Tab-separated table of C-alpha atoms and ligand atoms in Angstrom:
chain	number	residue	atom	x	y	z
D	1	MET	CA	-5.547	-14.888	-4.293
D	2	ARG	CA	-2.630	-12.844	-3.896
D	3	THR	CA	-2.400	-9.087	-3.956
D	4	THR	CA	0.916	-6.961	-4.017
D	5	ASP	CA	-0.919	-3.971	-2.185
D	6	THR	CA	-4.290	-2.056	-1.811
D	7	THR	CA	-4.794	1.293	-3.895
D	8	PRO	CA	-7.820	3.302	-3.928
D	9	GLN	CA	-8.853	2.041	-6.983
D	10	GLY	CA	-9.015	-1.826	-5.454
D	11	PRO	CA	-6.416	-4.401	-4.694
D	12	ARG	CA	-3.786	-5.012	-7.333
D	13	LEU	CA	-3.039	-9.044	-7.788
D	14	ALA	CA	0.208	-10.794	-7.538
D	15	LEU	CA	1.562	-11.570	-11.445
D	16	PRO	CA	4.898	-13.275	-12.797
D	17	GLU	CA	7.215	-10.639	-14.885
D	18	GLY	CA	6.131	-11.706	-18.054
D	19	LEU	CA	2.168	-11.486	-17.419
D	20	ALA	CA	2.942	-8.066	-15.139
D	21	ALA	CA	4.826	-6.713	-18.624
D	22	ILE	CA	1.266	-6.629	-20.176
D	23	ALA	CA	-1.038	-5.932	-17.597
D	24	THR	CA	-2.778	-2.711	-16.303
D	25	ARG	CA	-3.419	-2.703	-12.626
D	26	PRO	CA	-5.209	-0.306	-9.709
D	27	GLY	CA	-3.196	2.277	-9.493
D	28	ASP	CA	-1.312	2.457	-12.622
D	29	ASP	CA	-1.493	4.804	-15.729
D	30	GLY	CA	-4.824	4.313	-17.591
D	31	TYR	CA	-6.670	2.297	-15.220
D	32	GLU	CA	-9.417	4.486	-15.721
D	33	ARG	CA	-9.212	3.676	-19.492
D	34	VAL	CA	-9.633	-0.314	-19.357
D	35	ARG	CA	-11.538	-1.265	-16.163
D	36	HIS	CA	-15.331	-0.809	-16.575
D	37	THR	CA	-17.193	-1.931	-20.459
D	38	TYR	CA	-19.663	-0.570	-21.732
D	39	THR	CA	-22.351	-1.655	-19.229
D	40	ARG	CA	-20.589	-2.037	-16.149
D	41	HIS	CA	-18.450	-0.726	-14.000
D	42	GLY	CA	-15.825	-2.971	-12.337
D	43	SER	CA	-12.267	-2.759	-10.449
D	44	PRO	CA	-10.759	-6.318	-12.056
D	45	GLY	CA	-6.821	-6.319	-9.698
D	46	ALA	CA	-5.655	-6.914	-13.271
D	47	VAL	CA	-6.448	-6.413	-16.811
D	48	LEU	CA	-3.843	-8.316	-19.004
D	49	SER	CA	-3.206	-7.075	-22.501
D	50	VAL	CA	-2.274	-9.736	-24.558
D	51	ARG	CA	0.144	-10.015	-28.073
D	52	THR	CA	0.377	-13.423	-28.318
D	53	PRO	CA	-1.685	-16.643	-28.029
D	54	GLN	CA	1.233	-17.648	-25.404
D	55	ASP	CA	0.335	-14.775	-23.208
D	56	ILE	CA	-3.278	-16.116	-22.915
D	57	VAL	CA	-2.086	-19.545	-21.946
D	58	ALA	CA	0.122	-17.834	-19.118
D	59	ALA	CA	-3.472	-15.486	-18.756
D	60	LEU	CA	-4.913	-18.942	-18.003
D	61	THR	CA	-2.321	-20.924	-16.357
D	62	HIS	CA	-1.568	-18.151	-13.962
D	63	ALA	CA	-5.820	-17.487	-12.946
D	64	ARG	CA	-6.087	-21.077	-12.337
D	65	ASP	CA	-2.932	-20.945	-9.589
D	66	MET	CA	-4.482	-17.998	-7.843
D	67	ARG	CA	-8.246	-19.321	-8.199
D	68	ALA	CA	-9.104	-15.738	-9.444
D	69	PRO	CA	-12.228	-14.627	-11.143
D	70	LEU	CA	-11.460	-14.735	-14.843
D	71	THR	CA	-13.292	-12.654	-18.050
D	72	VAL	CA	-12.268	-12.046	-21.514
D	73	ARG	CA	-13.014	-9.344	-23.211
D	74	SER	CA	-12.951	-8.219	-26.028
D	75	GLY	CA	-14.442	-5.069	-27.419
D	76	GLY	CA	-16.185	-4.645	-24.053
D	77	HIS	CA	-19.798	-4.110	-25.721
D	78	GLY	CA	-21.265	-7.255	-24.027
D	79	ILE	CA	-24.710	-6.630	-22.789
D	80	SER	CA	-24.280	-9.081	-19.696
D	81	GLY	CA	-21.507	-6.688	-18.563
D	82	ARG	CA	-19.670	-9.572	-17.922
D	83	SER	CA	-16.348	-8.890	-19.934
D	84	THR	CA	-15.007	-7.673	-16.218
D	85	ASN	CA	-14.815	-7.995	-12.638
D	86	HIS	CA	-13.831	-7.366	-9.492
D	87	GLY	CA	-10.829	-8.369	-7.880
D	88	GLY	CA	-9.669	-10.914	-10.330
D	89	ILE	CA	-8.263	-11.284	-14.490
D	90	VAL	CA	-9.221	-9.660	-17.453
D	91	VAL	CA	-8.005	-10.980	-20.558
D	92	ASP	CA	-8.030	-8.332	-22.807
D	93	LEU	CA	-7.357	-8.944	-26.404
D	94	SER	CA	-7.895	-5.613	-28.372
D	95	ARG	CA	-4.855	-5.792	-29.579
D	96	LEU	CA	-5.316	-8.460	-31.581
D	97	ASN	CA	-7.057	-6.567	-34.121
D	98	ALA	CA	-5.537	-7.405	-37.592
D	99	VAL	CA	-7.915	-7.976	-40.483
D	100	GLU	CA	-6.609	-9.735	-43.671
D	101	VAL	CA	-7.918	-10.963	-46.694
D	102	LEU	CA	-6.671	-13.582	-47.742
D	103	ASP	CA	-8.012	-14.478	-51.047
D	104	ALA	CA	-10.080	-11.519	-52.370
D	105	ARG	CA	-11.503	-13.671	-55.326
D	106	SER	CA	-13.322	-15.698	-52.877
D	107	GLY	CA	-13.566	-13.770	-49.698
D	108	LEU	CA	-12.239	-15.607	-47.100
D	109	VAL	CA	-10.584	-13.494	-44.491
D	110	ARG	CA	-8.766	-13.935	-41.035
D	111	VAL	CA	-10.384	-11.761	-38.509
D	112	GLU	CA	-8.303	-11.556	-34.769
D	113	ALA	CA	-10.280	-11.283	-32.058
D	114	GLY	CA	-10.111	-7.813	-30.807
D	115	ALA	CA	-10.547	-6.186	-33.683
D	116	ARG	CA	-13.736	-3.829	-33.657
D	117	TRP	CA	-16.346	-4.868	-36.168
D	118	GLY	CA	-16.666	-0.957	-38.158
D	119	ASP	CA	-12.434	-1.527	-38.600
D	120	VAL	CA	-13.571	-5.272	-39.934
D	121	ALA	CA	-15.809	-2.924	-42.616
D	122	ALA	CA	-13.378	-0.166	-43.822
D	123	SER	CA	-11.260	-2.938	-44.255
D	124	LEU	CA	-12.839	-5.138	-46.342
D	125	ALA	CA	-14.530	-2.394	-48.444
D	126	PRO	CA	-11.314	-1.356	-50.729
D	127	HIS	CA	-12.285	-5.458	-51.985
D	128	GLY	CA	-15.487	-4.883	-52.605
D	129	LEU	CA	-16.880	-7.174	-49.299
D	130	ALA	CA	-18.716	-7.336	-46.629
D	131	LEU	CA	-19.515	-9.172	-43.224
D	132	SER	CA	-22.916	-8.554	-41.608
D	133	SER	CA	-22.236	-7.770	-37.645
D	134	GLY	CA	-24.121	-5.744	-35.840
D	135	ASP	CA	-25.219	-1.967	-35.922
D	136	THR	CA	-22.287	-0.622	-34.426
D	137	GLY	CA	-18.904	-1.021	-35.291
D	138	ASP	CA	-17.627	-0.442	-31.609
D	139	VAL	CA	-19.029	-3.833	-30.835
D	140	GLY	CA	-15.539	-6.487	-30.654
D	141	VAL	CA	-15.145	-9.775	-32.968
D	142	GLY	CA	-14.629	-11.888	-30.261
D	143	GLY	CA	-18.490	-11.084	-28.131
D	144	LEU	CA	-20.399	-11.226	-31.190
D	145	ALA	CA	-18.455	-14.169	-33.026
D	146	THR	CA	-19.407	-16.008	-30.253
D	147	ALA	CA	-22.931	-15.793	-30.087
D	148	GLY	CA	-24.249	-14.989	-33.292
D	149	GLY	CA	-24.429	-11.616	-35.214
D	150	ILE	CA	-27.430	-10.272	-36.505
D	151	GLY	CA	-26.244	-7.610	-38.762
D	152	LEU	CA	-27.632	-4.938	-41.271
D	153	LEU	CA	-27.274	-7.410	-43.458
D	154	ALA	CA	-28.995	-10.196	-41.630
D	155	ARG	CA	-32.143	-11.323	-43.926
D	156	LEU	CA	-29.551	-11.023	-47.186
D	157	HIS	CA	-26.273	-12.554	-45.579
D	158	GLY	CA	-27.419	-14.416	-42.605
D	159	LEU	CA	-26.028	-13.990	-38.565
D	160	THR	CA	-22.280	-13.269	-38.655
D	161	ILE	CA	-21.475	-16.860	-37.910
D	162	ASP	CA	-22.909	-18.626	-40.873
D	163	HIS	CA	-19.969	-17.363	-42.680
D	164	MET	CA	-17.413	-18.452	-40.463
D	165	ARG	CA	-15.260	-20.857	-41.691
D	166	ALA	CA	-12.261	-21.756	-39.035
D	167	ALA	CA	-12.002	-20.294	-35.535
D	168	GLU	CA	-8.329	-20.523	-33.862
D	169	LEU	CA	-9.104	-20.943	-29.902
D	170	VAL	CA	-6.978	-20.872	-26.438
D	171	LEU	CA	-8.987	-24.024	-24.822
D	172	ALA	CA	-9.214	-24.322	-21.239
D	173	ASP	CA	-6.155	-26.942	-20.591
D	174	GLY	CA	-3.905	-23.851	-22.724
D	175	SER	CA	-3.599	-26.007	-25.883
D	176	ARG	CA	-3.966	-23.865	-29.148
D	177	VAL	CA	-6.346	-25.133	-31.423
D	178	ARG	CA	-8.188	-24.156	-35.087
D	179	THR	CA	-11.006	-25.826	-35.686
D	180	ASP	CA	-12.847	-26.487	-38.771
D	181	ALA	CA	-15.884	-28.403	-39.964
D	182	ASP	CA	-13.352	-30.940	-40.274
D	183	HIS	CA	-11.213	-30.560	-37.227
D	184	ASP	CA	-13.207	-31.034	-34.073
D	185	PRO	CA	-15.971	-30.515	-35.418
D	186	ASP	CA	-17.914	-30.732	-32.001
D	187	LEU	CA	-16.031	-27.739	-31.313
D	188	PHE	CA	-16.863	-25.780	-34.225
D	189	TRP	CA	-20.401	-26.732	-33.722
D	190	ALA	CA	-20.107	-25.399	-30.278
D	191	VAL	CA	-18.355	-22.428	-30.454
D	192	ARG	CA	-20.507	-20.448	-33.271
D	193	GLY	CA	-23.276	-19.618	-30.155
D	194	ALA	CA	-22.097	-20.815	-27.437
D	195	GLY	CA	-18.396	-19.893	-27.799
D	196	ALA	CA	-17.658	-17.981	-24.227
D	197	ASN	CA	-17.966	-21.558	-22.878
D	198	PHE	CA	-15.867	-23.371	-24.403
D	199	GLY	CA	-12.121	-21.162	-24.729
D	200	VAL	CA	-10.423	-17.561	-25.406
D	201	ALA	CA	-11.218	-16.960	-29.375
D	202	THR	CA	-7.759	-15.419	-30.786
D	203	ALA	CA	-9.016	-15.229	-34.689
D	204	PHE	CA	-11.202	-16.070	-36.875
D	205	GLU	CA	-11.936	-17.119	-40.950
D	206	PHE	CA	-14.636	-16.047	-42.706
D	207	HIS	CA	-16.609	-16.157	-45.920
D	208	ALA	CA	-17.031	-12.426	-46.386
D	209	GLU	CA	-19.893	-11.673	-49.835
D	210	PRO	CA	-19.227	-8.966	-52.535
D	211	LEU	CA	-21.205	-5.758	-51.367
D	212	GLY	CA	-21.694	-2.470	-53.257
D	213	ASP	CA	-23.275	0.442	-52.076
D	214	VAL	CA	-26.244	0.166	-49.667
D	215	VAL	CA	-29.286	2.455	-49.319
D	216	ALA	CA	-29.797	3.373	-45.353
D	217	ALA	CA	-33.420	4.981	-44.713
D	218	ILE	CA	-33.741	6.683	-40.955
D	219	THR	CA	-37.462	6.244	-40.704
D	220	VAL	CA	-38.946	8.993	-37.269
D	221	PHE	CA	-42.419	7.357	-36.979
D	222	ASP	CA	-45.743	8.092	-35.139
D	223	ALA	CA	-46.084	4.949	-32.506
D	224	GLY	CA	-48.911	6.269	-30.879
D	225	ASP	CA	-50.754	3.182	-31.117
D	226	PRO	CA	-47.384	1.161	-30.420
D	227	ALA	CA	-49.316	-2.534	-31.146
D	228	ALA	CA	-51.029	-1.656	-34.169
D	229	PHE	CA	-47.525	-0.012	-35.591
D	230	LEU	CA	-45.339	-2.704	-35.014
D	231	ILE	CA	-48.191	-5.744	-36.882
D	232	ARG	CA	-47.797	-3.259	-39.844
D	233	TRP	CA	-44.071	-2.896	-39.500
D	234	GLY	CA	-43.739	-6.382	-38.635
D	235	ALA	CA	-45.782	-7.703	-41.850
D	236	ALA	CA	-43.980	-5.226	-44.013
D	237	VAL	CA	-41.008	-6.510	-43.238
D	238	GLU	CA	-41.328	-10.392	-43.282
D	239	ALA	CA	-43.311	-9.424	-46.752
D	240	ALA	CA	-39.812	-7.309	-48.150
D	241	PRO	CA	-37.155	-8.984	-50.424
D	242	ARG	CA	-34.013	-9.963	-48.783
D	243	THR	CA	-31.700	-6.797	-49.392
D	244	VAL	CA	-34.378	-5.394	-46.522
D	245	THR	CA	-33.174	-5.554	-43.269
D	246	SER	CA	-34.677	-3.388	-40.654
D	247	PHE	CA	-34.140	-2.333	-37.315
D	248	LEU	CA	-36.219	-0.463	-34.819
D	249	THR	CA	-36.224	1.332	-31.220
D	250	LEU	CA	-39.376	2.079	-29.386
D	251	VAL	CA	-38.313	4.544	-26.587
D	252	GLY	CA	-41.357	4.921	-24.419
D	253	GLY	CA	-41.931	8.108	-23.248
D	254	ARG	CA	-42.674	10.041	-19.764
D	255	GLY	CA	-46.375	10.559	-20.506
D	256	SER	CA	-45.923	11.022	-23.972
D	257	GLU	CA	-46.964	9.085	-26.910
D	258	PRO	CA	-43.486	6.357	-27.631
D	259	VAL	CA	-41.413	7.139	-30.823
D	260	ALA	CA	-40.141	4.378	-32.850
D	261	GLN	CA	-36.878	4.725	-35.070
D	262	ALA	CA	-36.352	2.434	-37.946
D	263	MET	CA	-32.740	2.047	-39.677
D	264	THR	CA	-33.815	0.085	-42.987
D	265	VAL	CA	-30.479	-0.769	-45.003
D	266	HIS	CA	-31.500	-1.855	-48.826
D	267	ALA	CA	-28.306	-3.449	-50.148
D	268	GLY	CA	-28.204	-2.037	-54.206
D	269	THR	CA	-29.070	1.638	-55.179
D	270	ASP	CA	-30.766	1.405	-58.476
D	271	THR	CA	-33.736	3.535	-57.501
D	272	GLU	CA	-36.192	1.895	-58.896
D	273	ALA	CA	-35.512	-1.277	-56.683
D	274	VAL	CA	-34.944	0.943	-53.546
D	275	ARG	CA	-38.389	2.340	-54.091
D	276	GLU	CA	-39.745	-0.436	-54.618
D	277	ALA	CA	-38.397	-2.148	-51.797
D	278	LEU	CA	-38.482	0.337	-48.766
D	279	ALA	CA	-41.685	1.687	-49.290
D	280	PRO	CA	-44.077	-1.114	-47.701
D	281	VAL	CA	-41.749	-0.712	-44.671
D	282	LEU	CA	-41.909	3.131	-45.233
D	283	SER	CA	-46.192	2.510	-45.094
D	284	ALA	CA	-45.606	0.738	-41.632
D	285	GLY	CA	-46.892	3.842	-40.051
D	286	PRO	CA	-47.515	7.592	-40.200
D	287	VAL	CA	-43.585	9.033	-41.036
D	288	LEU	CA	-42.644	11.984	-38.839
D	289	ARG	CA	-39.382	12.480	-41.069
D	290	ASN	CA	-37.310	10.356	-43.092
D	291	HIS	CA	-33.720	10.840	-44.528
D	292	ALA	CA	-32.644	8.052	-46.925
D	293	PHE	CA	-28.877	7.294	-48.984
D	294	ALA	CA	-26.607	5.974	-50.575
D	295	THR	CA	-23.792	4.983	-48.467
D	296	PRO	CA	-21.058	2.182	-48.754
D	297	TYR	CA	-22.066	-0.028	-45.982
D	298	HIS	CA	-18.782	0.497	-43.810
D	299	ARG	CA	-19.793	3.803	-43.327
D	300	LEU	CA	-22.930	2.767	-41.113
D	301	LEU	CA	-20.986	1.096	-38.361
D	302	PRO	CA	-17.569	3.746	-37.676
D	303	ALA	CA	-15.690	2.282	-34.595
D	304	THR	CA	-15.081	5.127	-33.019
D	305	HIS	CA	-12.942	3.362	-29.815
D	306	ALA	CA	-14.585	5.799	-27.123
D	307	VAL	CA	-13.480	4.679	-23.371
D	308	GLN	CA	-15.634	2.262	-21.675
D	309	GLN	CA	-17.285	4.319	-18.274
D	310	ALA	CA	-20.352	2.458	-17.844
D	311	GLN	CA	-21.625	4.453	-20.091
D	312	GLN	CA	-24.667	2.553	-21.065
D	313	PRO	CA	-27.397	3.044	-17.835
D	314	LEU	CA	-29.943	0.810	-18.990
D	315	ALA	CA	-27.784	-2.108	-17.693
D	316	VAL	CA	-30.644	-4.519	-16.947
D	317	SER	CA	-32.194	-6.195	-20.547
D	318	ARG	CA	-34.469	-9.587	-21.849
D	319	SER	CA	-34.094	-11.015	-24.936
D	320	GLY	CA	-36.353	-13.027	-26.880
D	321	LEU	CA	-36.972	-14.123	-30.908
D	322	LEU	CA	-40.674	-13.879	-32.520
D	323	GLU	CA	-41.587	-16.022	-35.324
D	324	HIS	CA	-44.247	-12.979	-35.963
D	325	ILE	CA	-45.238	-10.624	-35.159
D	326	THR	CA	-48.906	-11.108	-33.516
D	327	GLU	CA	-51.329	-9.153	-32.478
D	328	PRO	CA	-51.051	-10.386	-28.486
D	329	ALA	CA	-47.192	-10.616	-28.965
D	330	ALA	CA	-47.837	-6.333	-30.440
D	331	ARG	CA	-50.182	-6.277	-27.416
D	332	ALA	CA	-46.920	-7.197	-24.630
D	333	ILE	CA	-44.394	-5.793	-26.785
D	334	ALA	CA	-46.273	-1.950	-26.405
D	335	ALA	CA	-46.751	-2.766	-22.742
D	336	LEU	CA	-43.104	-2.722	-21.884
D	337	LEU	CA	-43.324	0.255	-23.581
D	338	GLY	CA	-44.001	3.563	-20.816
D	339	ALA	CA	-43.153	4.839	-17.689
D	340	GLY	CA	-41.655	2.622	-15.323
D	341	ARG	CA	-41.321	-0.162	-17.032
D	342	ALA	CA	-38.972	-0.678	-20.298
D	343	PRO	CA	-37.775	2.891	-21.740
D	344	MET	CA	-36.042	1.732	-24.737
D	345	VAL	CA	-37.627	-1.575	-27.089
D	346	GLN	CA	-35.778	-2.882	-29.984
D	347	LEU	CA	-36.619	-4.943	-32.584
D	348	ARG	CA	-34.050	-6.188	-35.435
D	349	SER	CA	-35.256	-8.489	-38.823
D	350	VAL	CA	-33.916	-11.788	-38.506
D	351	GLY	CA	-34.988	-14.516	-40.857
D	352	GLY	CA	-34.819	-14.315	-44.665
D	353	ALA	CA	-31.518	-16.233	-45.335
D	354	VAL	CA	-31.001	-16.689	-41.625
D	355	ASN	CA	-33.352	-19.067	-41.686
D	356	ASP	CA	-31.605	-21.074	-44.801
D	357	THR	CA	-29.168	-22.540	-42.127
D	358	PRO	CA	-30.411	-26.000	-40.712
D	359	SER	CA	-30.802	-25.397	-36.679
D	360	THR	CA	-28.422	-29.135	-35.848
D	361	ALA	CA	-25.768	-26.656	-37.803
D	362	MET	CA	-24.442	-25.080	-35.394
D	363	ALA	CA	-25.233	-24.214	-31.455
D	364	TYR	CA	-27.360	-20.903	-32.227
D	365	ALA	CA	-30.695	-23.114	-33.461
D	366	HIS	CA	-32.676	-20.468	-34.000
D	367	ARG	CA	-34.236	-20.782	-37.619
D	368	THR	CA	-37.370	-20.120	-38.068
D	369	GLN	CA	-38.152	-16.814	-36.554
D	370	ASN	CA	-38.495	-13.177	-38.128
D	371	PHE	CA	-37.421	-10.752	-35.008
D	372	SER	CA	-34.939	-10.804	-32.662
D	373	LEU	CA	-36.638	-8.545	-29.528
D	374	MET	CA	-34.794	-6.699	-26.851
D	375	ALA	CA	-36.136	-4.582	-24.214
D	376	ALA	CA	-33.806	-2.883	-21.927
D	377	THR	CA	-33.904	-0.806	-18.096
D	378	LEU	CA	-32.732	0.550	-15.789
D	379	PRO	CA	-31.010	-1.622	-12.488
D	380	ALA	CA	-33.566	-0.261	-10.374
D	381	LEU	CA	-36.648	-0.786	-12.449
D	382	ARG	CA	-35.549	-4.214	-13.034
D	383	GLU	CA	-38.459	-5.975	-11.405
D	384	ASN	CA	-40.776	-3.776	-13.615
D	385	LEU	CA	-39.774	-4.963	-17.098
D	386	ASP	CA	-39.734	-9.182	-15.573
D	387	ARG	CA	-43.114	-8.576	-14.665
D	388	GLN	CA	-44.124	-7.422	-18.208
D	389	TRP	CA	-41.693	-9.763	-19.899
D	390	GLU	CA	-43.577	-12.689	-17.963
D	391	ARG	CA	-46.493	-11.707	-19.539
D	392	LEU	CA	-44.742	-11.638	-22.989
D	393	HIS	CA	-42.997	-14.882	-22.883
D	394	PRO	CA	-45.694	-17.606	-24.108
D	395	HIS	CA	-44.987	-15.404	-27.098
D	396	LEU	CA	-41.505	-15.560	-27.472
D	397	LYS	CA	-39.456	-18.890	-29.277
D	398	GLY	CA	-35.721	-18.824	-27.627
D	399	LEU	CA	-33.091	-16.022	-27.252
D	400	TYR	CA	-30.568	-14.396	-28.590
D	401	LEU	CA	-28.050	-14.517	-25.478
D	402	SER	CA	-25.950	-11.097	-27.018
D	403	PHE	CA	-29.295	-9.577	-25.852
D	404	GLU	CA	-29.618	-10.323	-22.353
D	405	THR	CA	-28.187	-9.856	-19.206
D	406	GLY	CA	-30.593	-12.219	-16.686
D	407	THR	CA	-28.765	-15.896	-16.178
D	408	GLY	CA	-30.635	-19.330	-14.961
D	409	ARG	CA	-31.528	-22.588	-16.019
D	410	ARG	CA	-34.720	-21.418	-18.627
D	411	ARG	CA	-32.967	-18.961	-20.247
D	412	LEU	CA	-30.160	-21.631	-20.977
D	413	ARG	CA	-33.039	-23.753	-22.063
D	414	ASP	CA	-34.459	-20.829	-24.216
D	415	ALA	CA	-30.994	-19.325	-26.087
D	416	PHE	CA	-30.506	-23.589	-26.671
D	417	PRO	CA	-33.653	-25.549	-27.117
D	418	GLY	CA	-34.385	-29.358	-26.979
D	419	ALA	CA	-31.430	-31.285	-27.812
D	420	VAL	CA	-28.885	-28.417	-28.251
D	421	LEU	CA	-27.769	-27.539	-24.415
D	422	ASP	CA	-27.490	-31.557	-23.469
D	423	ARG	CA	-25.395	-31.171	-26.421
D	424	LEU	CA	-23.779	-28.128	-24.939
D	425	MET	CA	-23.481	-29.555	-21.871
D	426	ILE	CA	-21.790	-32.703	-23.242
D	427	LEU	CA	-19.272	-31.021	-24.537
D	428	LYS	CA	-18.782	-28.062	-22.026
D	429	SER	CA	-17.289	-31.890	-19.749
D	430	ARG	CA	-15.331	-32.452	-22.887
D	431	TYR	CA	-13.475	-29.436	-23.341
D	432	ASP	CA	-13.970	-27.321	-19.723
D	433	PRO	CA	-14.000	-29.916	-17.390
D	434	ASP	CA	-13.055	-27.631	-14.595
D	435	HIS	CA	-15.422	-24.934	-15.548
D	436	VAL	CA	-12.928	-22.333	-16.316
D	437	PHE	CA	-15.031	-20.012	-18.706
D	438	ASP	CA	-17.779	-19.463	-16.750
D	439	SER	CA	-18.341	-15.960	-16.547
D	440	ASN	CA	-20.687	-15.391	-18.975
D	441	PHE	CA	-23.895	-17.804	-19.351
D	442	ALA	CA	-22.033	-20.523	-17.606
D	443	LEU	CA	-22.994	-24.397	-19.351
D	444	PRO	CA	-23.673	-26.807	-17.048
D	445	SER	CA	-21.855	-29.941	-16.848
D	446	GLU	CA	-22.647	-33.029	-18.439
D	447	GLY	CA	-25.205	-34.938	-16.057
T	501	LIG	C1	-24.396	-0.697	-28.323
T	501	LIG	C2	-25.062	-2.352	-28.773
T	501	LIG	C3	-25.506	-2.836	-29.963
T	501	LIG	C4	-25.175	-3.422	-30.278
T	501	LIG	N1	-26.138	-4.399	-31.361
T	501	LIG	C5	-26.140	-5.559	-31.716
T	501	LIG	C6	-26.522	-6.282	-33.185
T	501	LIG	O1	-27.300	-5.306	-34.232
T	501	LIG	N2	-26.103	-7.444	-33.236
T	501	LIG	C7	-25.821	-8.165	-32.583
T	501	LIG	O2	-25.730	-9.737	-32.953
T	501	LIG	N3	-25.413	-8.090	-31.355
T	501	LIG	C8	-25.431	-6.251	-31.046
T	501	LIG	N4	-24.692	-5.855	-29.720
T	501	LIG	C9	-24.659	-6.908	-28.810
T	501	LIG	C10	-23.242	-7.530	-28.815
T	501	LIG	O3	-23.054	-7.998	-30.334
T	501	LIG	C11	-22.958	-8.543	-27.858
T	501	LIG	O4	-22.794	-7.790	-26.661
T	501	LIG	C12	-21.142	-9.104	-28.118
T	501	LIG	O5	-21.206	-9.809	-26.586
T	501	LIG	C13	-19.999	-7.588	-27.561
T	501	LIG	O6	-18.967	-8.137	-27.976
T	501	LIG	P1	-17.908	-7.411	-27.416
T	501	LIG	O7	-16.507	-8.490	-28.242
T	501	LIG	O8	-17.660	-5.876	-27.510
T	501	LIG	O9	-18.122	-7.776	-25.830
T	501	LIG	P2	-17.068	-7.932	-24.709
T	501	LIG	O10	-18.090	-7.146	-23.284
T	501	LIG	O11	-15.706	-7.791	-25.124
T	501	LIG	O12	-17.093	-9.541	-24.345
T	501	LIG	C14	-18.879	-9.855	-24.142
T	501	LIG	C15	-18.356	-11.333	-24.084
T	501	LIG	O13	-18.637	-12.282	-25.428
T	501	LIG	C16	-17.373	-12.992	-24.548
T	501	LIG	N5	-16.331	-12.907	-25.250
T	501	LIG	C17	-15.479	-11.897	-25.715
T	501	LIG	N6	-14.698	-11.571	-26.549
T	501	LIG	C18	-14.291	-13.256	-26.686
T	501	LIG	C19	-12.983	-14.712	-27.440
T	501	LIG	N7	-12.706	-13.478	-27.874
T	501	LIG	N8	-13.333	-15.482	-26.825
T	501	LIG	C20	-14.180	-16.327	-26.253
T	501	LIG	N9	-15.416	-15.467	-25.143
T	501	LIG	C21	-15.724	-14.205	-25.660
T	501	LIG	C22	-17.134	-13.249	-22.879
T	501	LIG	O14	-17.705	-13.714	-22.052
T	501	LIG	C23	-17.802	-12.029	-22.755
T	501	LIG	O15	-18.289	-11.829	-21.589
T	501	LIG	C24	-24.875	-4.895	-29.312
T	501	LIG	C25	-24.198	-4.498	-28.503
T	501	LIG	C26	-23.813	-3.206	-28.047
T	501	LIG	C27	-23.656	-2.536	-26.578
C-alpha cells in the first residue's frame, strides 16, 4: 500500500487523479464527517464518494493494485460496523441516492443503493406506495437490501428483499451486471441475503405496495416479570392479523425492573379494525403508557442524515431467530437482561407474509420463524453476553446477519442453513474467486 504522507488523523492513501478528485483523506476538510460509522470508529486512508458505477470500477481496480483493505458503505448504519476500516479504501455510495418511480400503477421503483430508507419512504408516499424496510430512516438501502429488511410492515408485506425484482452490481472483476430472475439467476438468488459477498450493489428495482395511512401505537409495558411478559406478547403478535407488526425493545435496569417499549403498526385507520387488531397486543402486560396515532407510514422513519460518530456505544450484538417465544426461550431471553449482561434486547416480528416465500427462493432462507431477536451490549461486556447467549442458542432457529457483530463458521451456518451455505460457497468461487468482498461476514470459497 502506498501512502503520500501521514497526518494526525492517519496516513493518506496515494490515489490516481480521477479517484483523488472524489476522495476525502486524512487531513482533508470533512474527513471527520466520513471516517466513522454508526457503531465504529475508523481511520480509512481514503473515502471515495463515488458518483457512477465507473468510479466504483476504478476504486476496485486501485484497491486491488494497492492491496488496500476495501469496504463498501451505503448508509453507514451497519450494526457490524464494517463499513469503515483503518488505512484502506471506503467506497461510499451515499451520492448514488436517486429514487425513481418507474411505473406508479404496478409499483415498480428503482432505488440507488446510497439512498436512505427514510428518503425512499418519503419519495414513494406521494404515489401512495410503500416498501417495508426497517424501523430507522437513516439506514441505507445497500446494506439492508443485500441482507433482508425486517420492517414495520413485515407481517403484511414480507421482507424488503421479497420485493426485489432486479439488482445492478459491479462485480469483483469490474464487470457491471443487472441481475434478475432471468439474468444470472444464481447471482440474483445470492444477492438477496448474502449480497455484500458478491459485489457492490449500485441500484435495485422493487415492487412497492399500495399503502394508505397506518396507526402506530407506542406502548410502554411494565415488564417486571420479563419472561411471562414475553410469552404473552409473543402469543398476541402471532395471533394478530397480518396488518399488525410489532417491534419490542426491552431495557434492563441497573437494579430496577426491565421496561419494555413496543412499536406496533397496523396498516389501516378504520377505528373498529384498529381496536380489534391492536387490543390483544396491548393487553400483553400492564400498560404504563400508550400513545396511538394515525400517520402516513413515511413519518415513522424520517432520515436525519446525522453525521456518524460511532454514536452507538452498544457495539456488540448477537442475533437469532425464533419460531415461537416458548417458556424456556423467554426465560433465557429474560436472563440476558440485567446489569452486566445485555443492556438492550430487541424483538421484531417476522412471520406472516415473510413466511409465504419458499425457503429456497433466495439466500435468506428463514421462512418458519416469527421473531427476530437482537441483544446488544458494550464491548467490555461481550463475554457476559456470550455466556448468556450460549444458553439461549438451543432455542434459536437461525440468525439474521444484519443484527450480528460476531464472525465465524457457526454464525454463517446459522445465517445460511443446510444447503444454502454450500451453494453460496460455490457461487463465491464463481463470482468472487479472489475474495475482494470479504470485509463483512466473508463466505469461504468452495472446497
Ligand atoms: C438504528 C438501527 C436500526 C435498524 N433497524 C433495522 C430494522 O428494523 N430491520 C432490519 O432489517 N435491519 C435494521 N437494522 C440493520 C440494518 O439493516 C443493517 O445494519 C444494514 O446493513 C445497514 O445498512 P447501511 O447501508 O446503512 O449500512 P453500511 O454500514 O453502509 O453497510 C453495512 C454493510 O453492508 C454491506 N453493503 C453496504 N452497502 C452495500 C452495497 N451497496 N453493495 C454491497 N454491499 C453493501 C457492506 O458489507 C457493509 O459493511 C438497523 C440498524 C440500525 C443501526
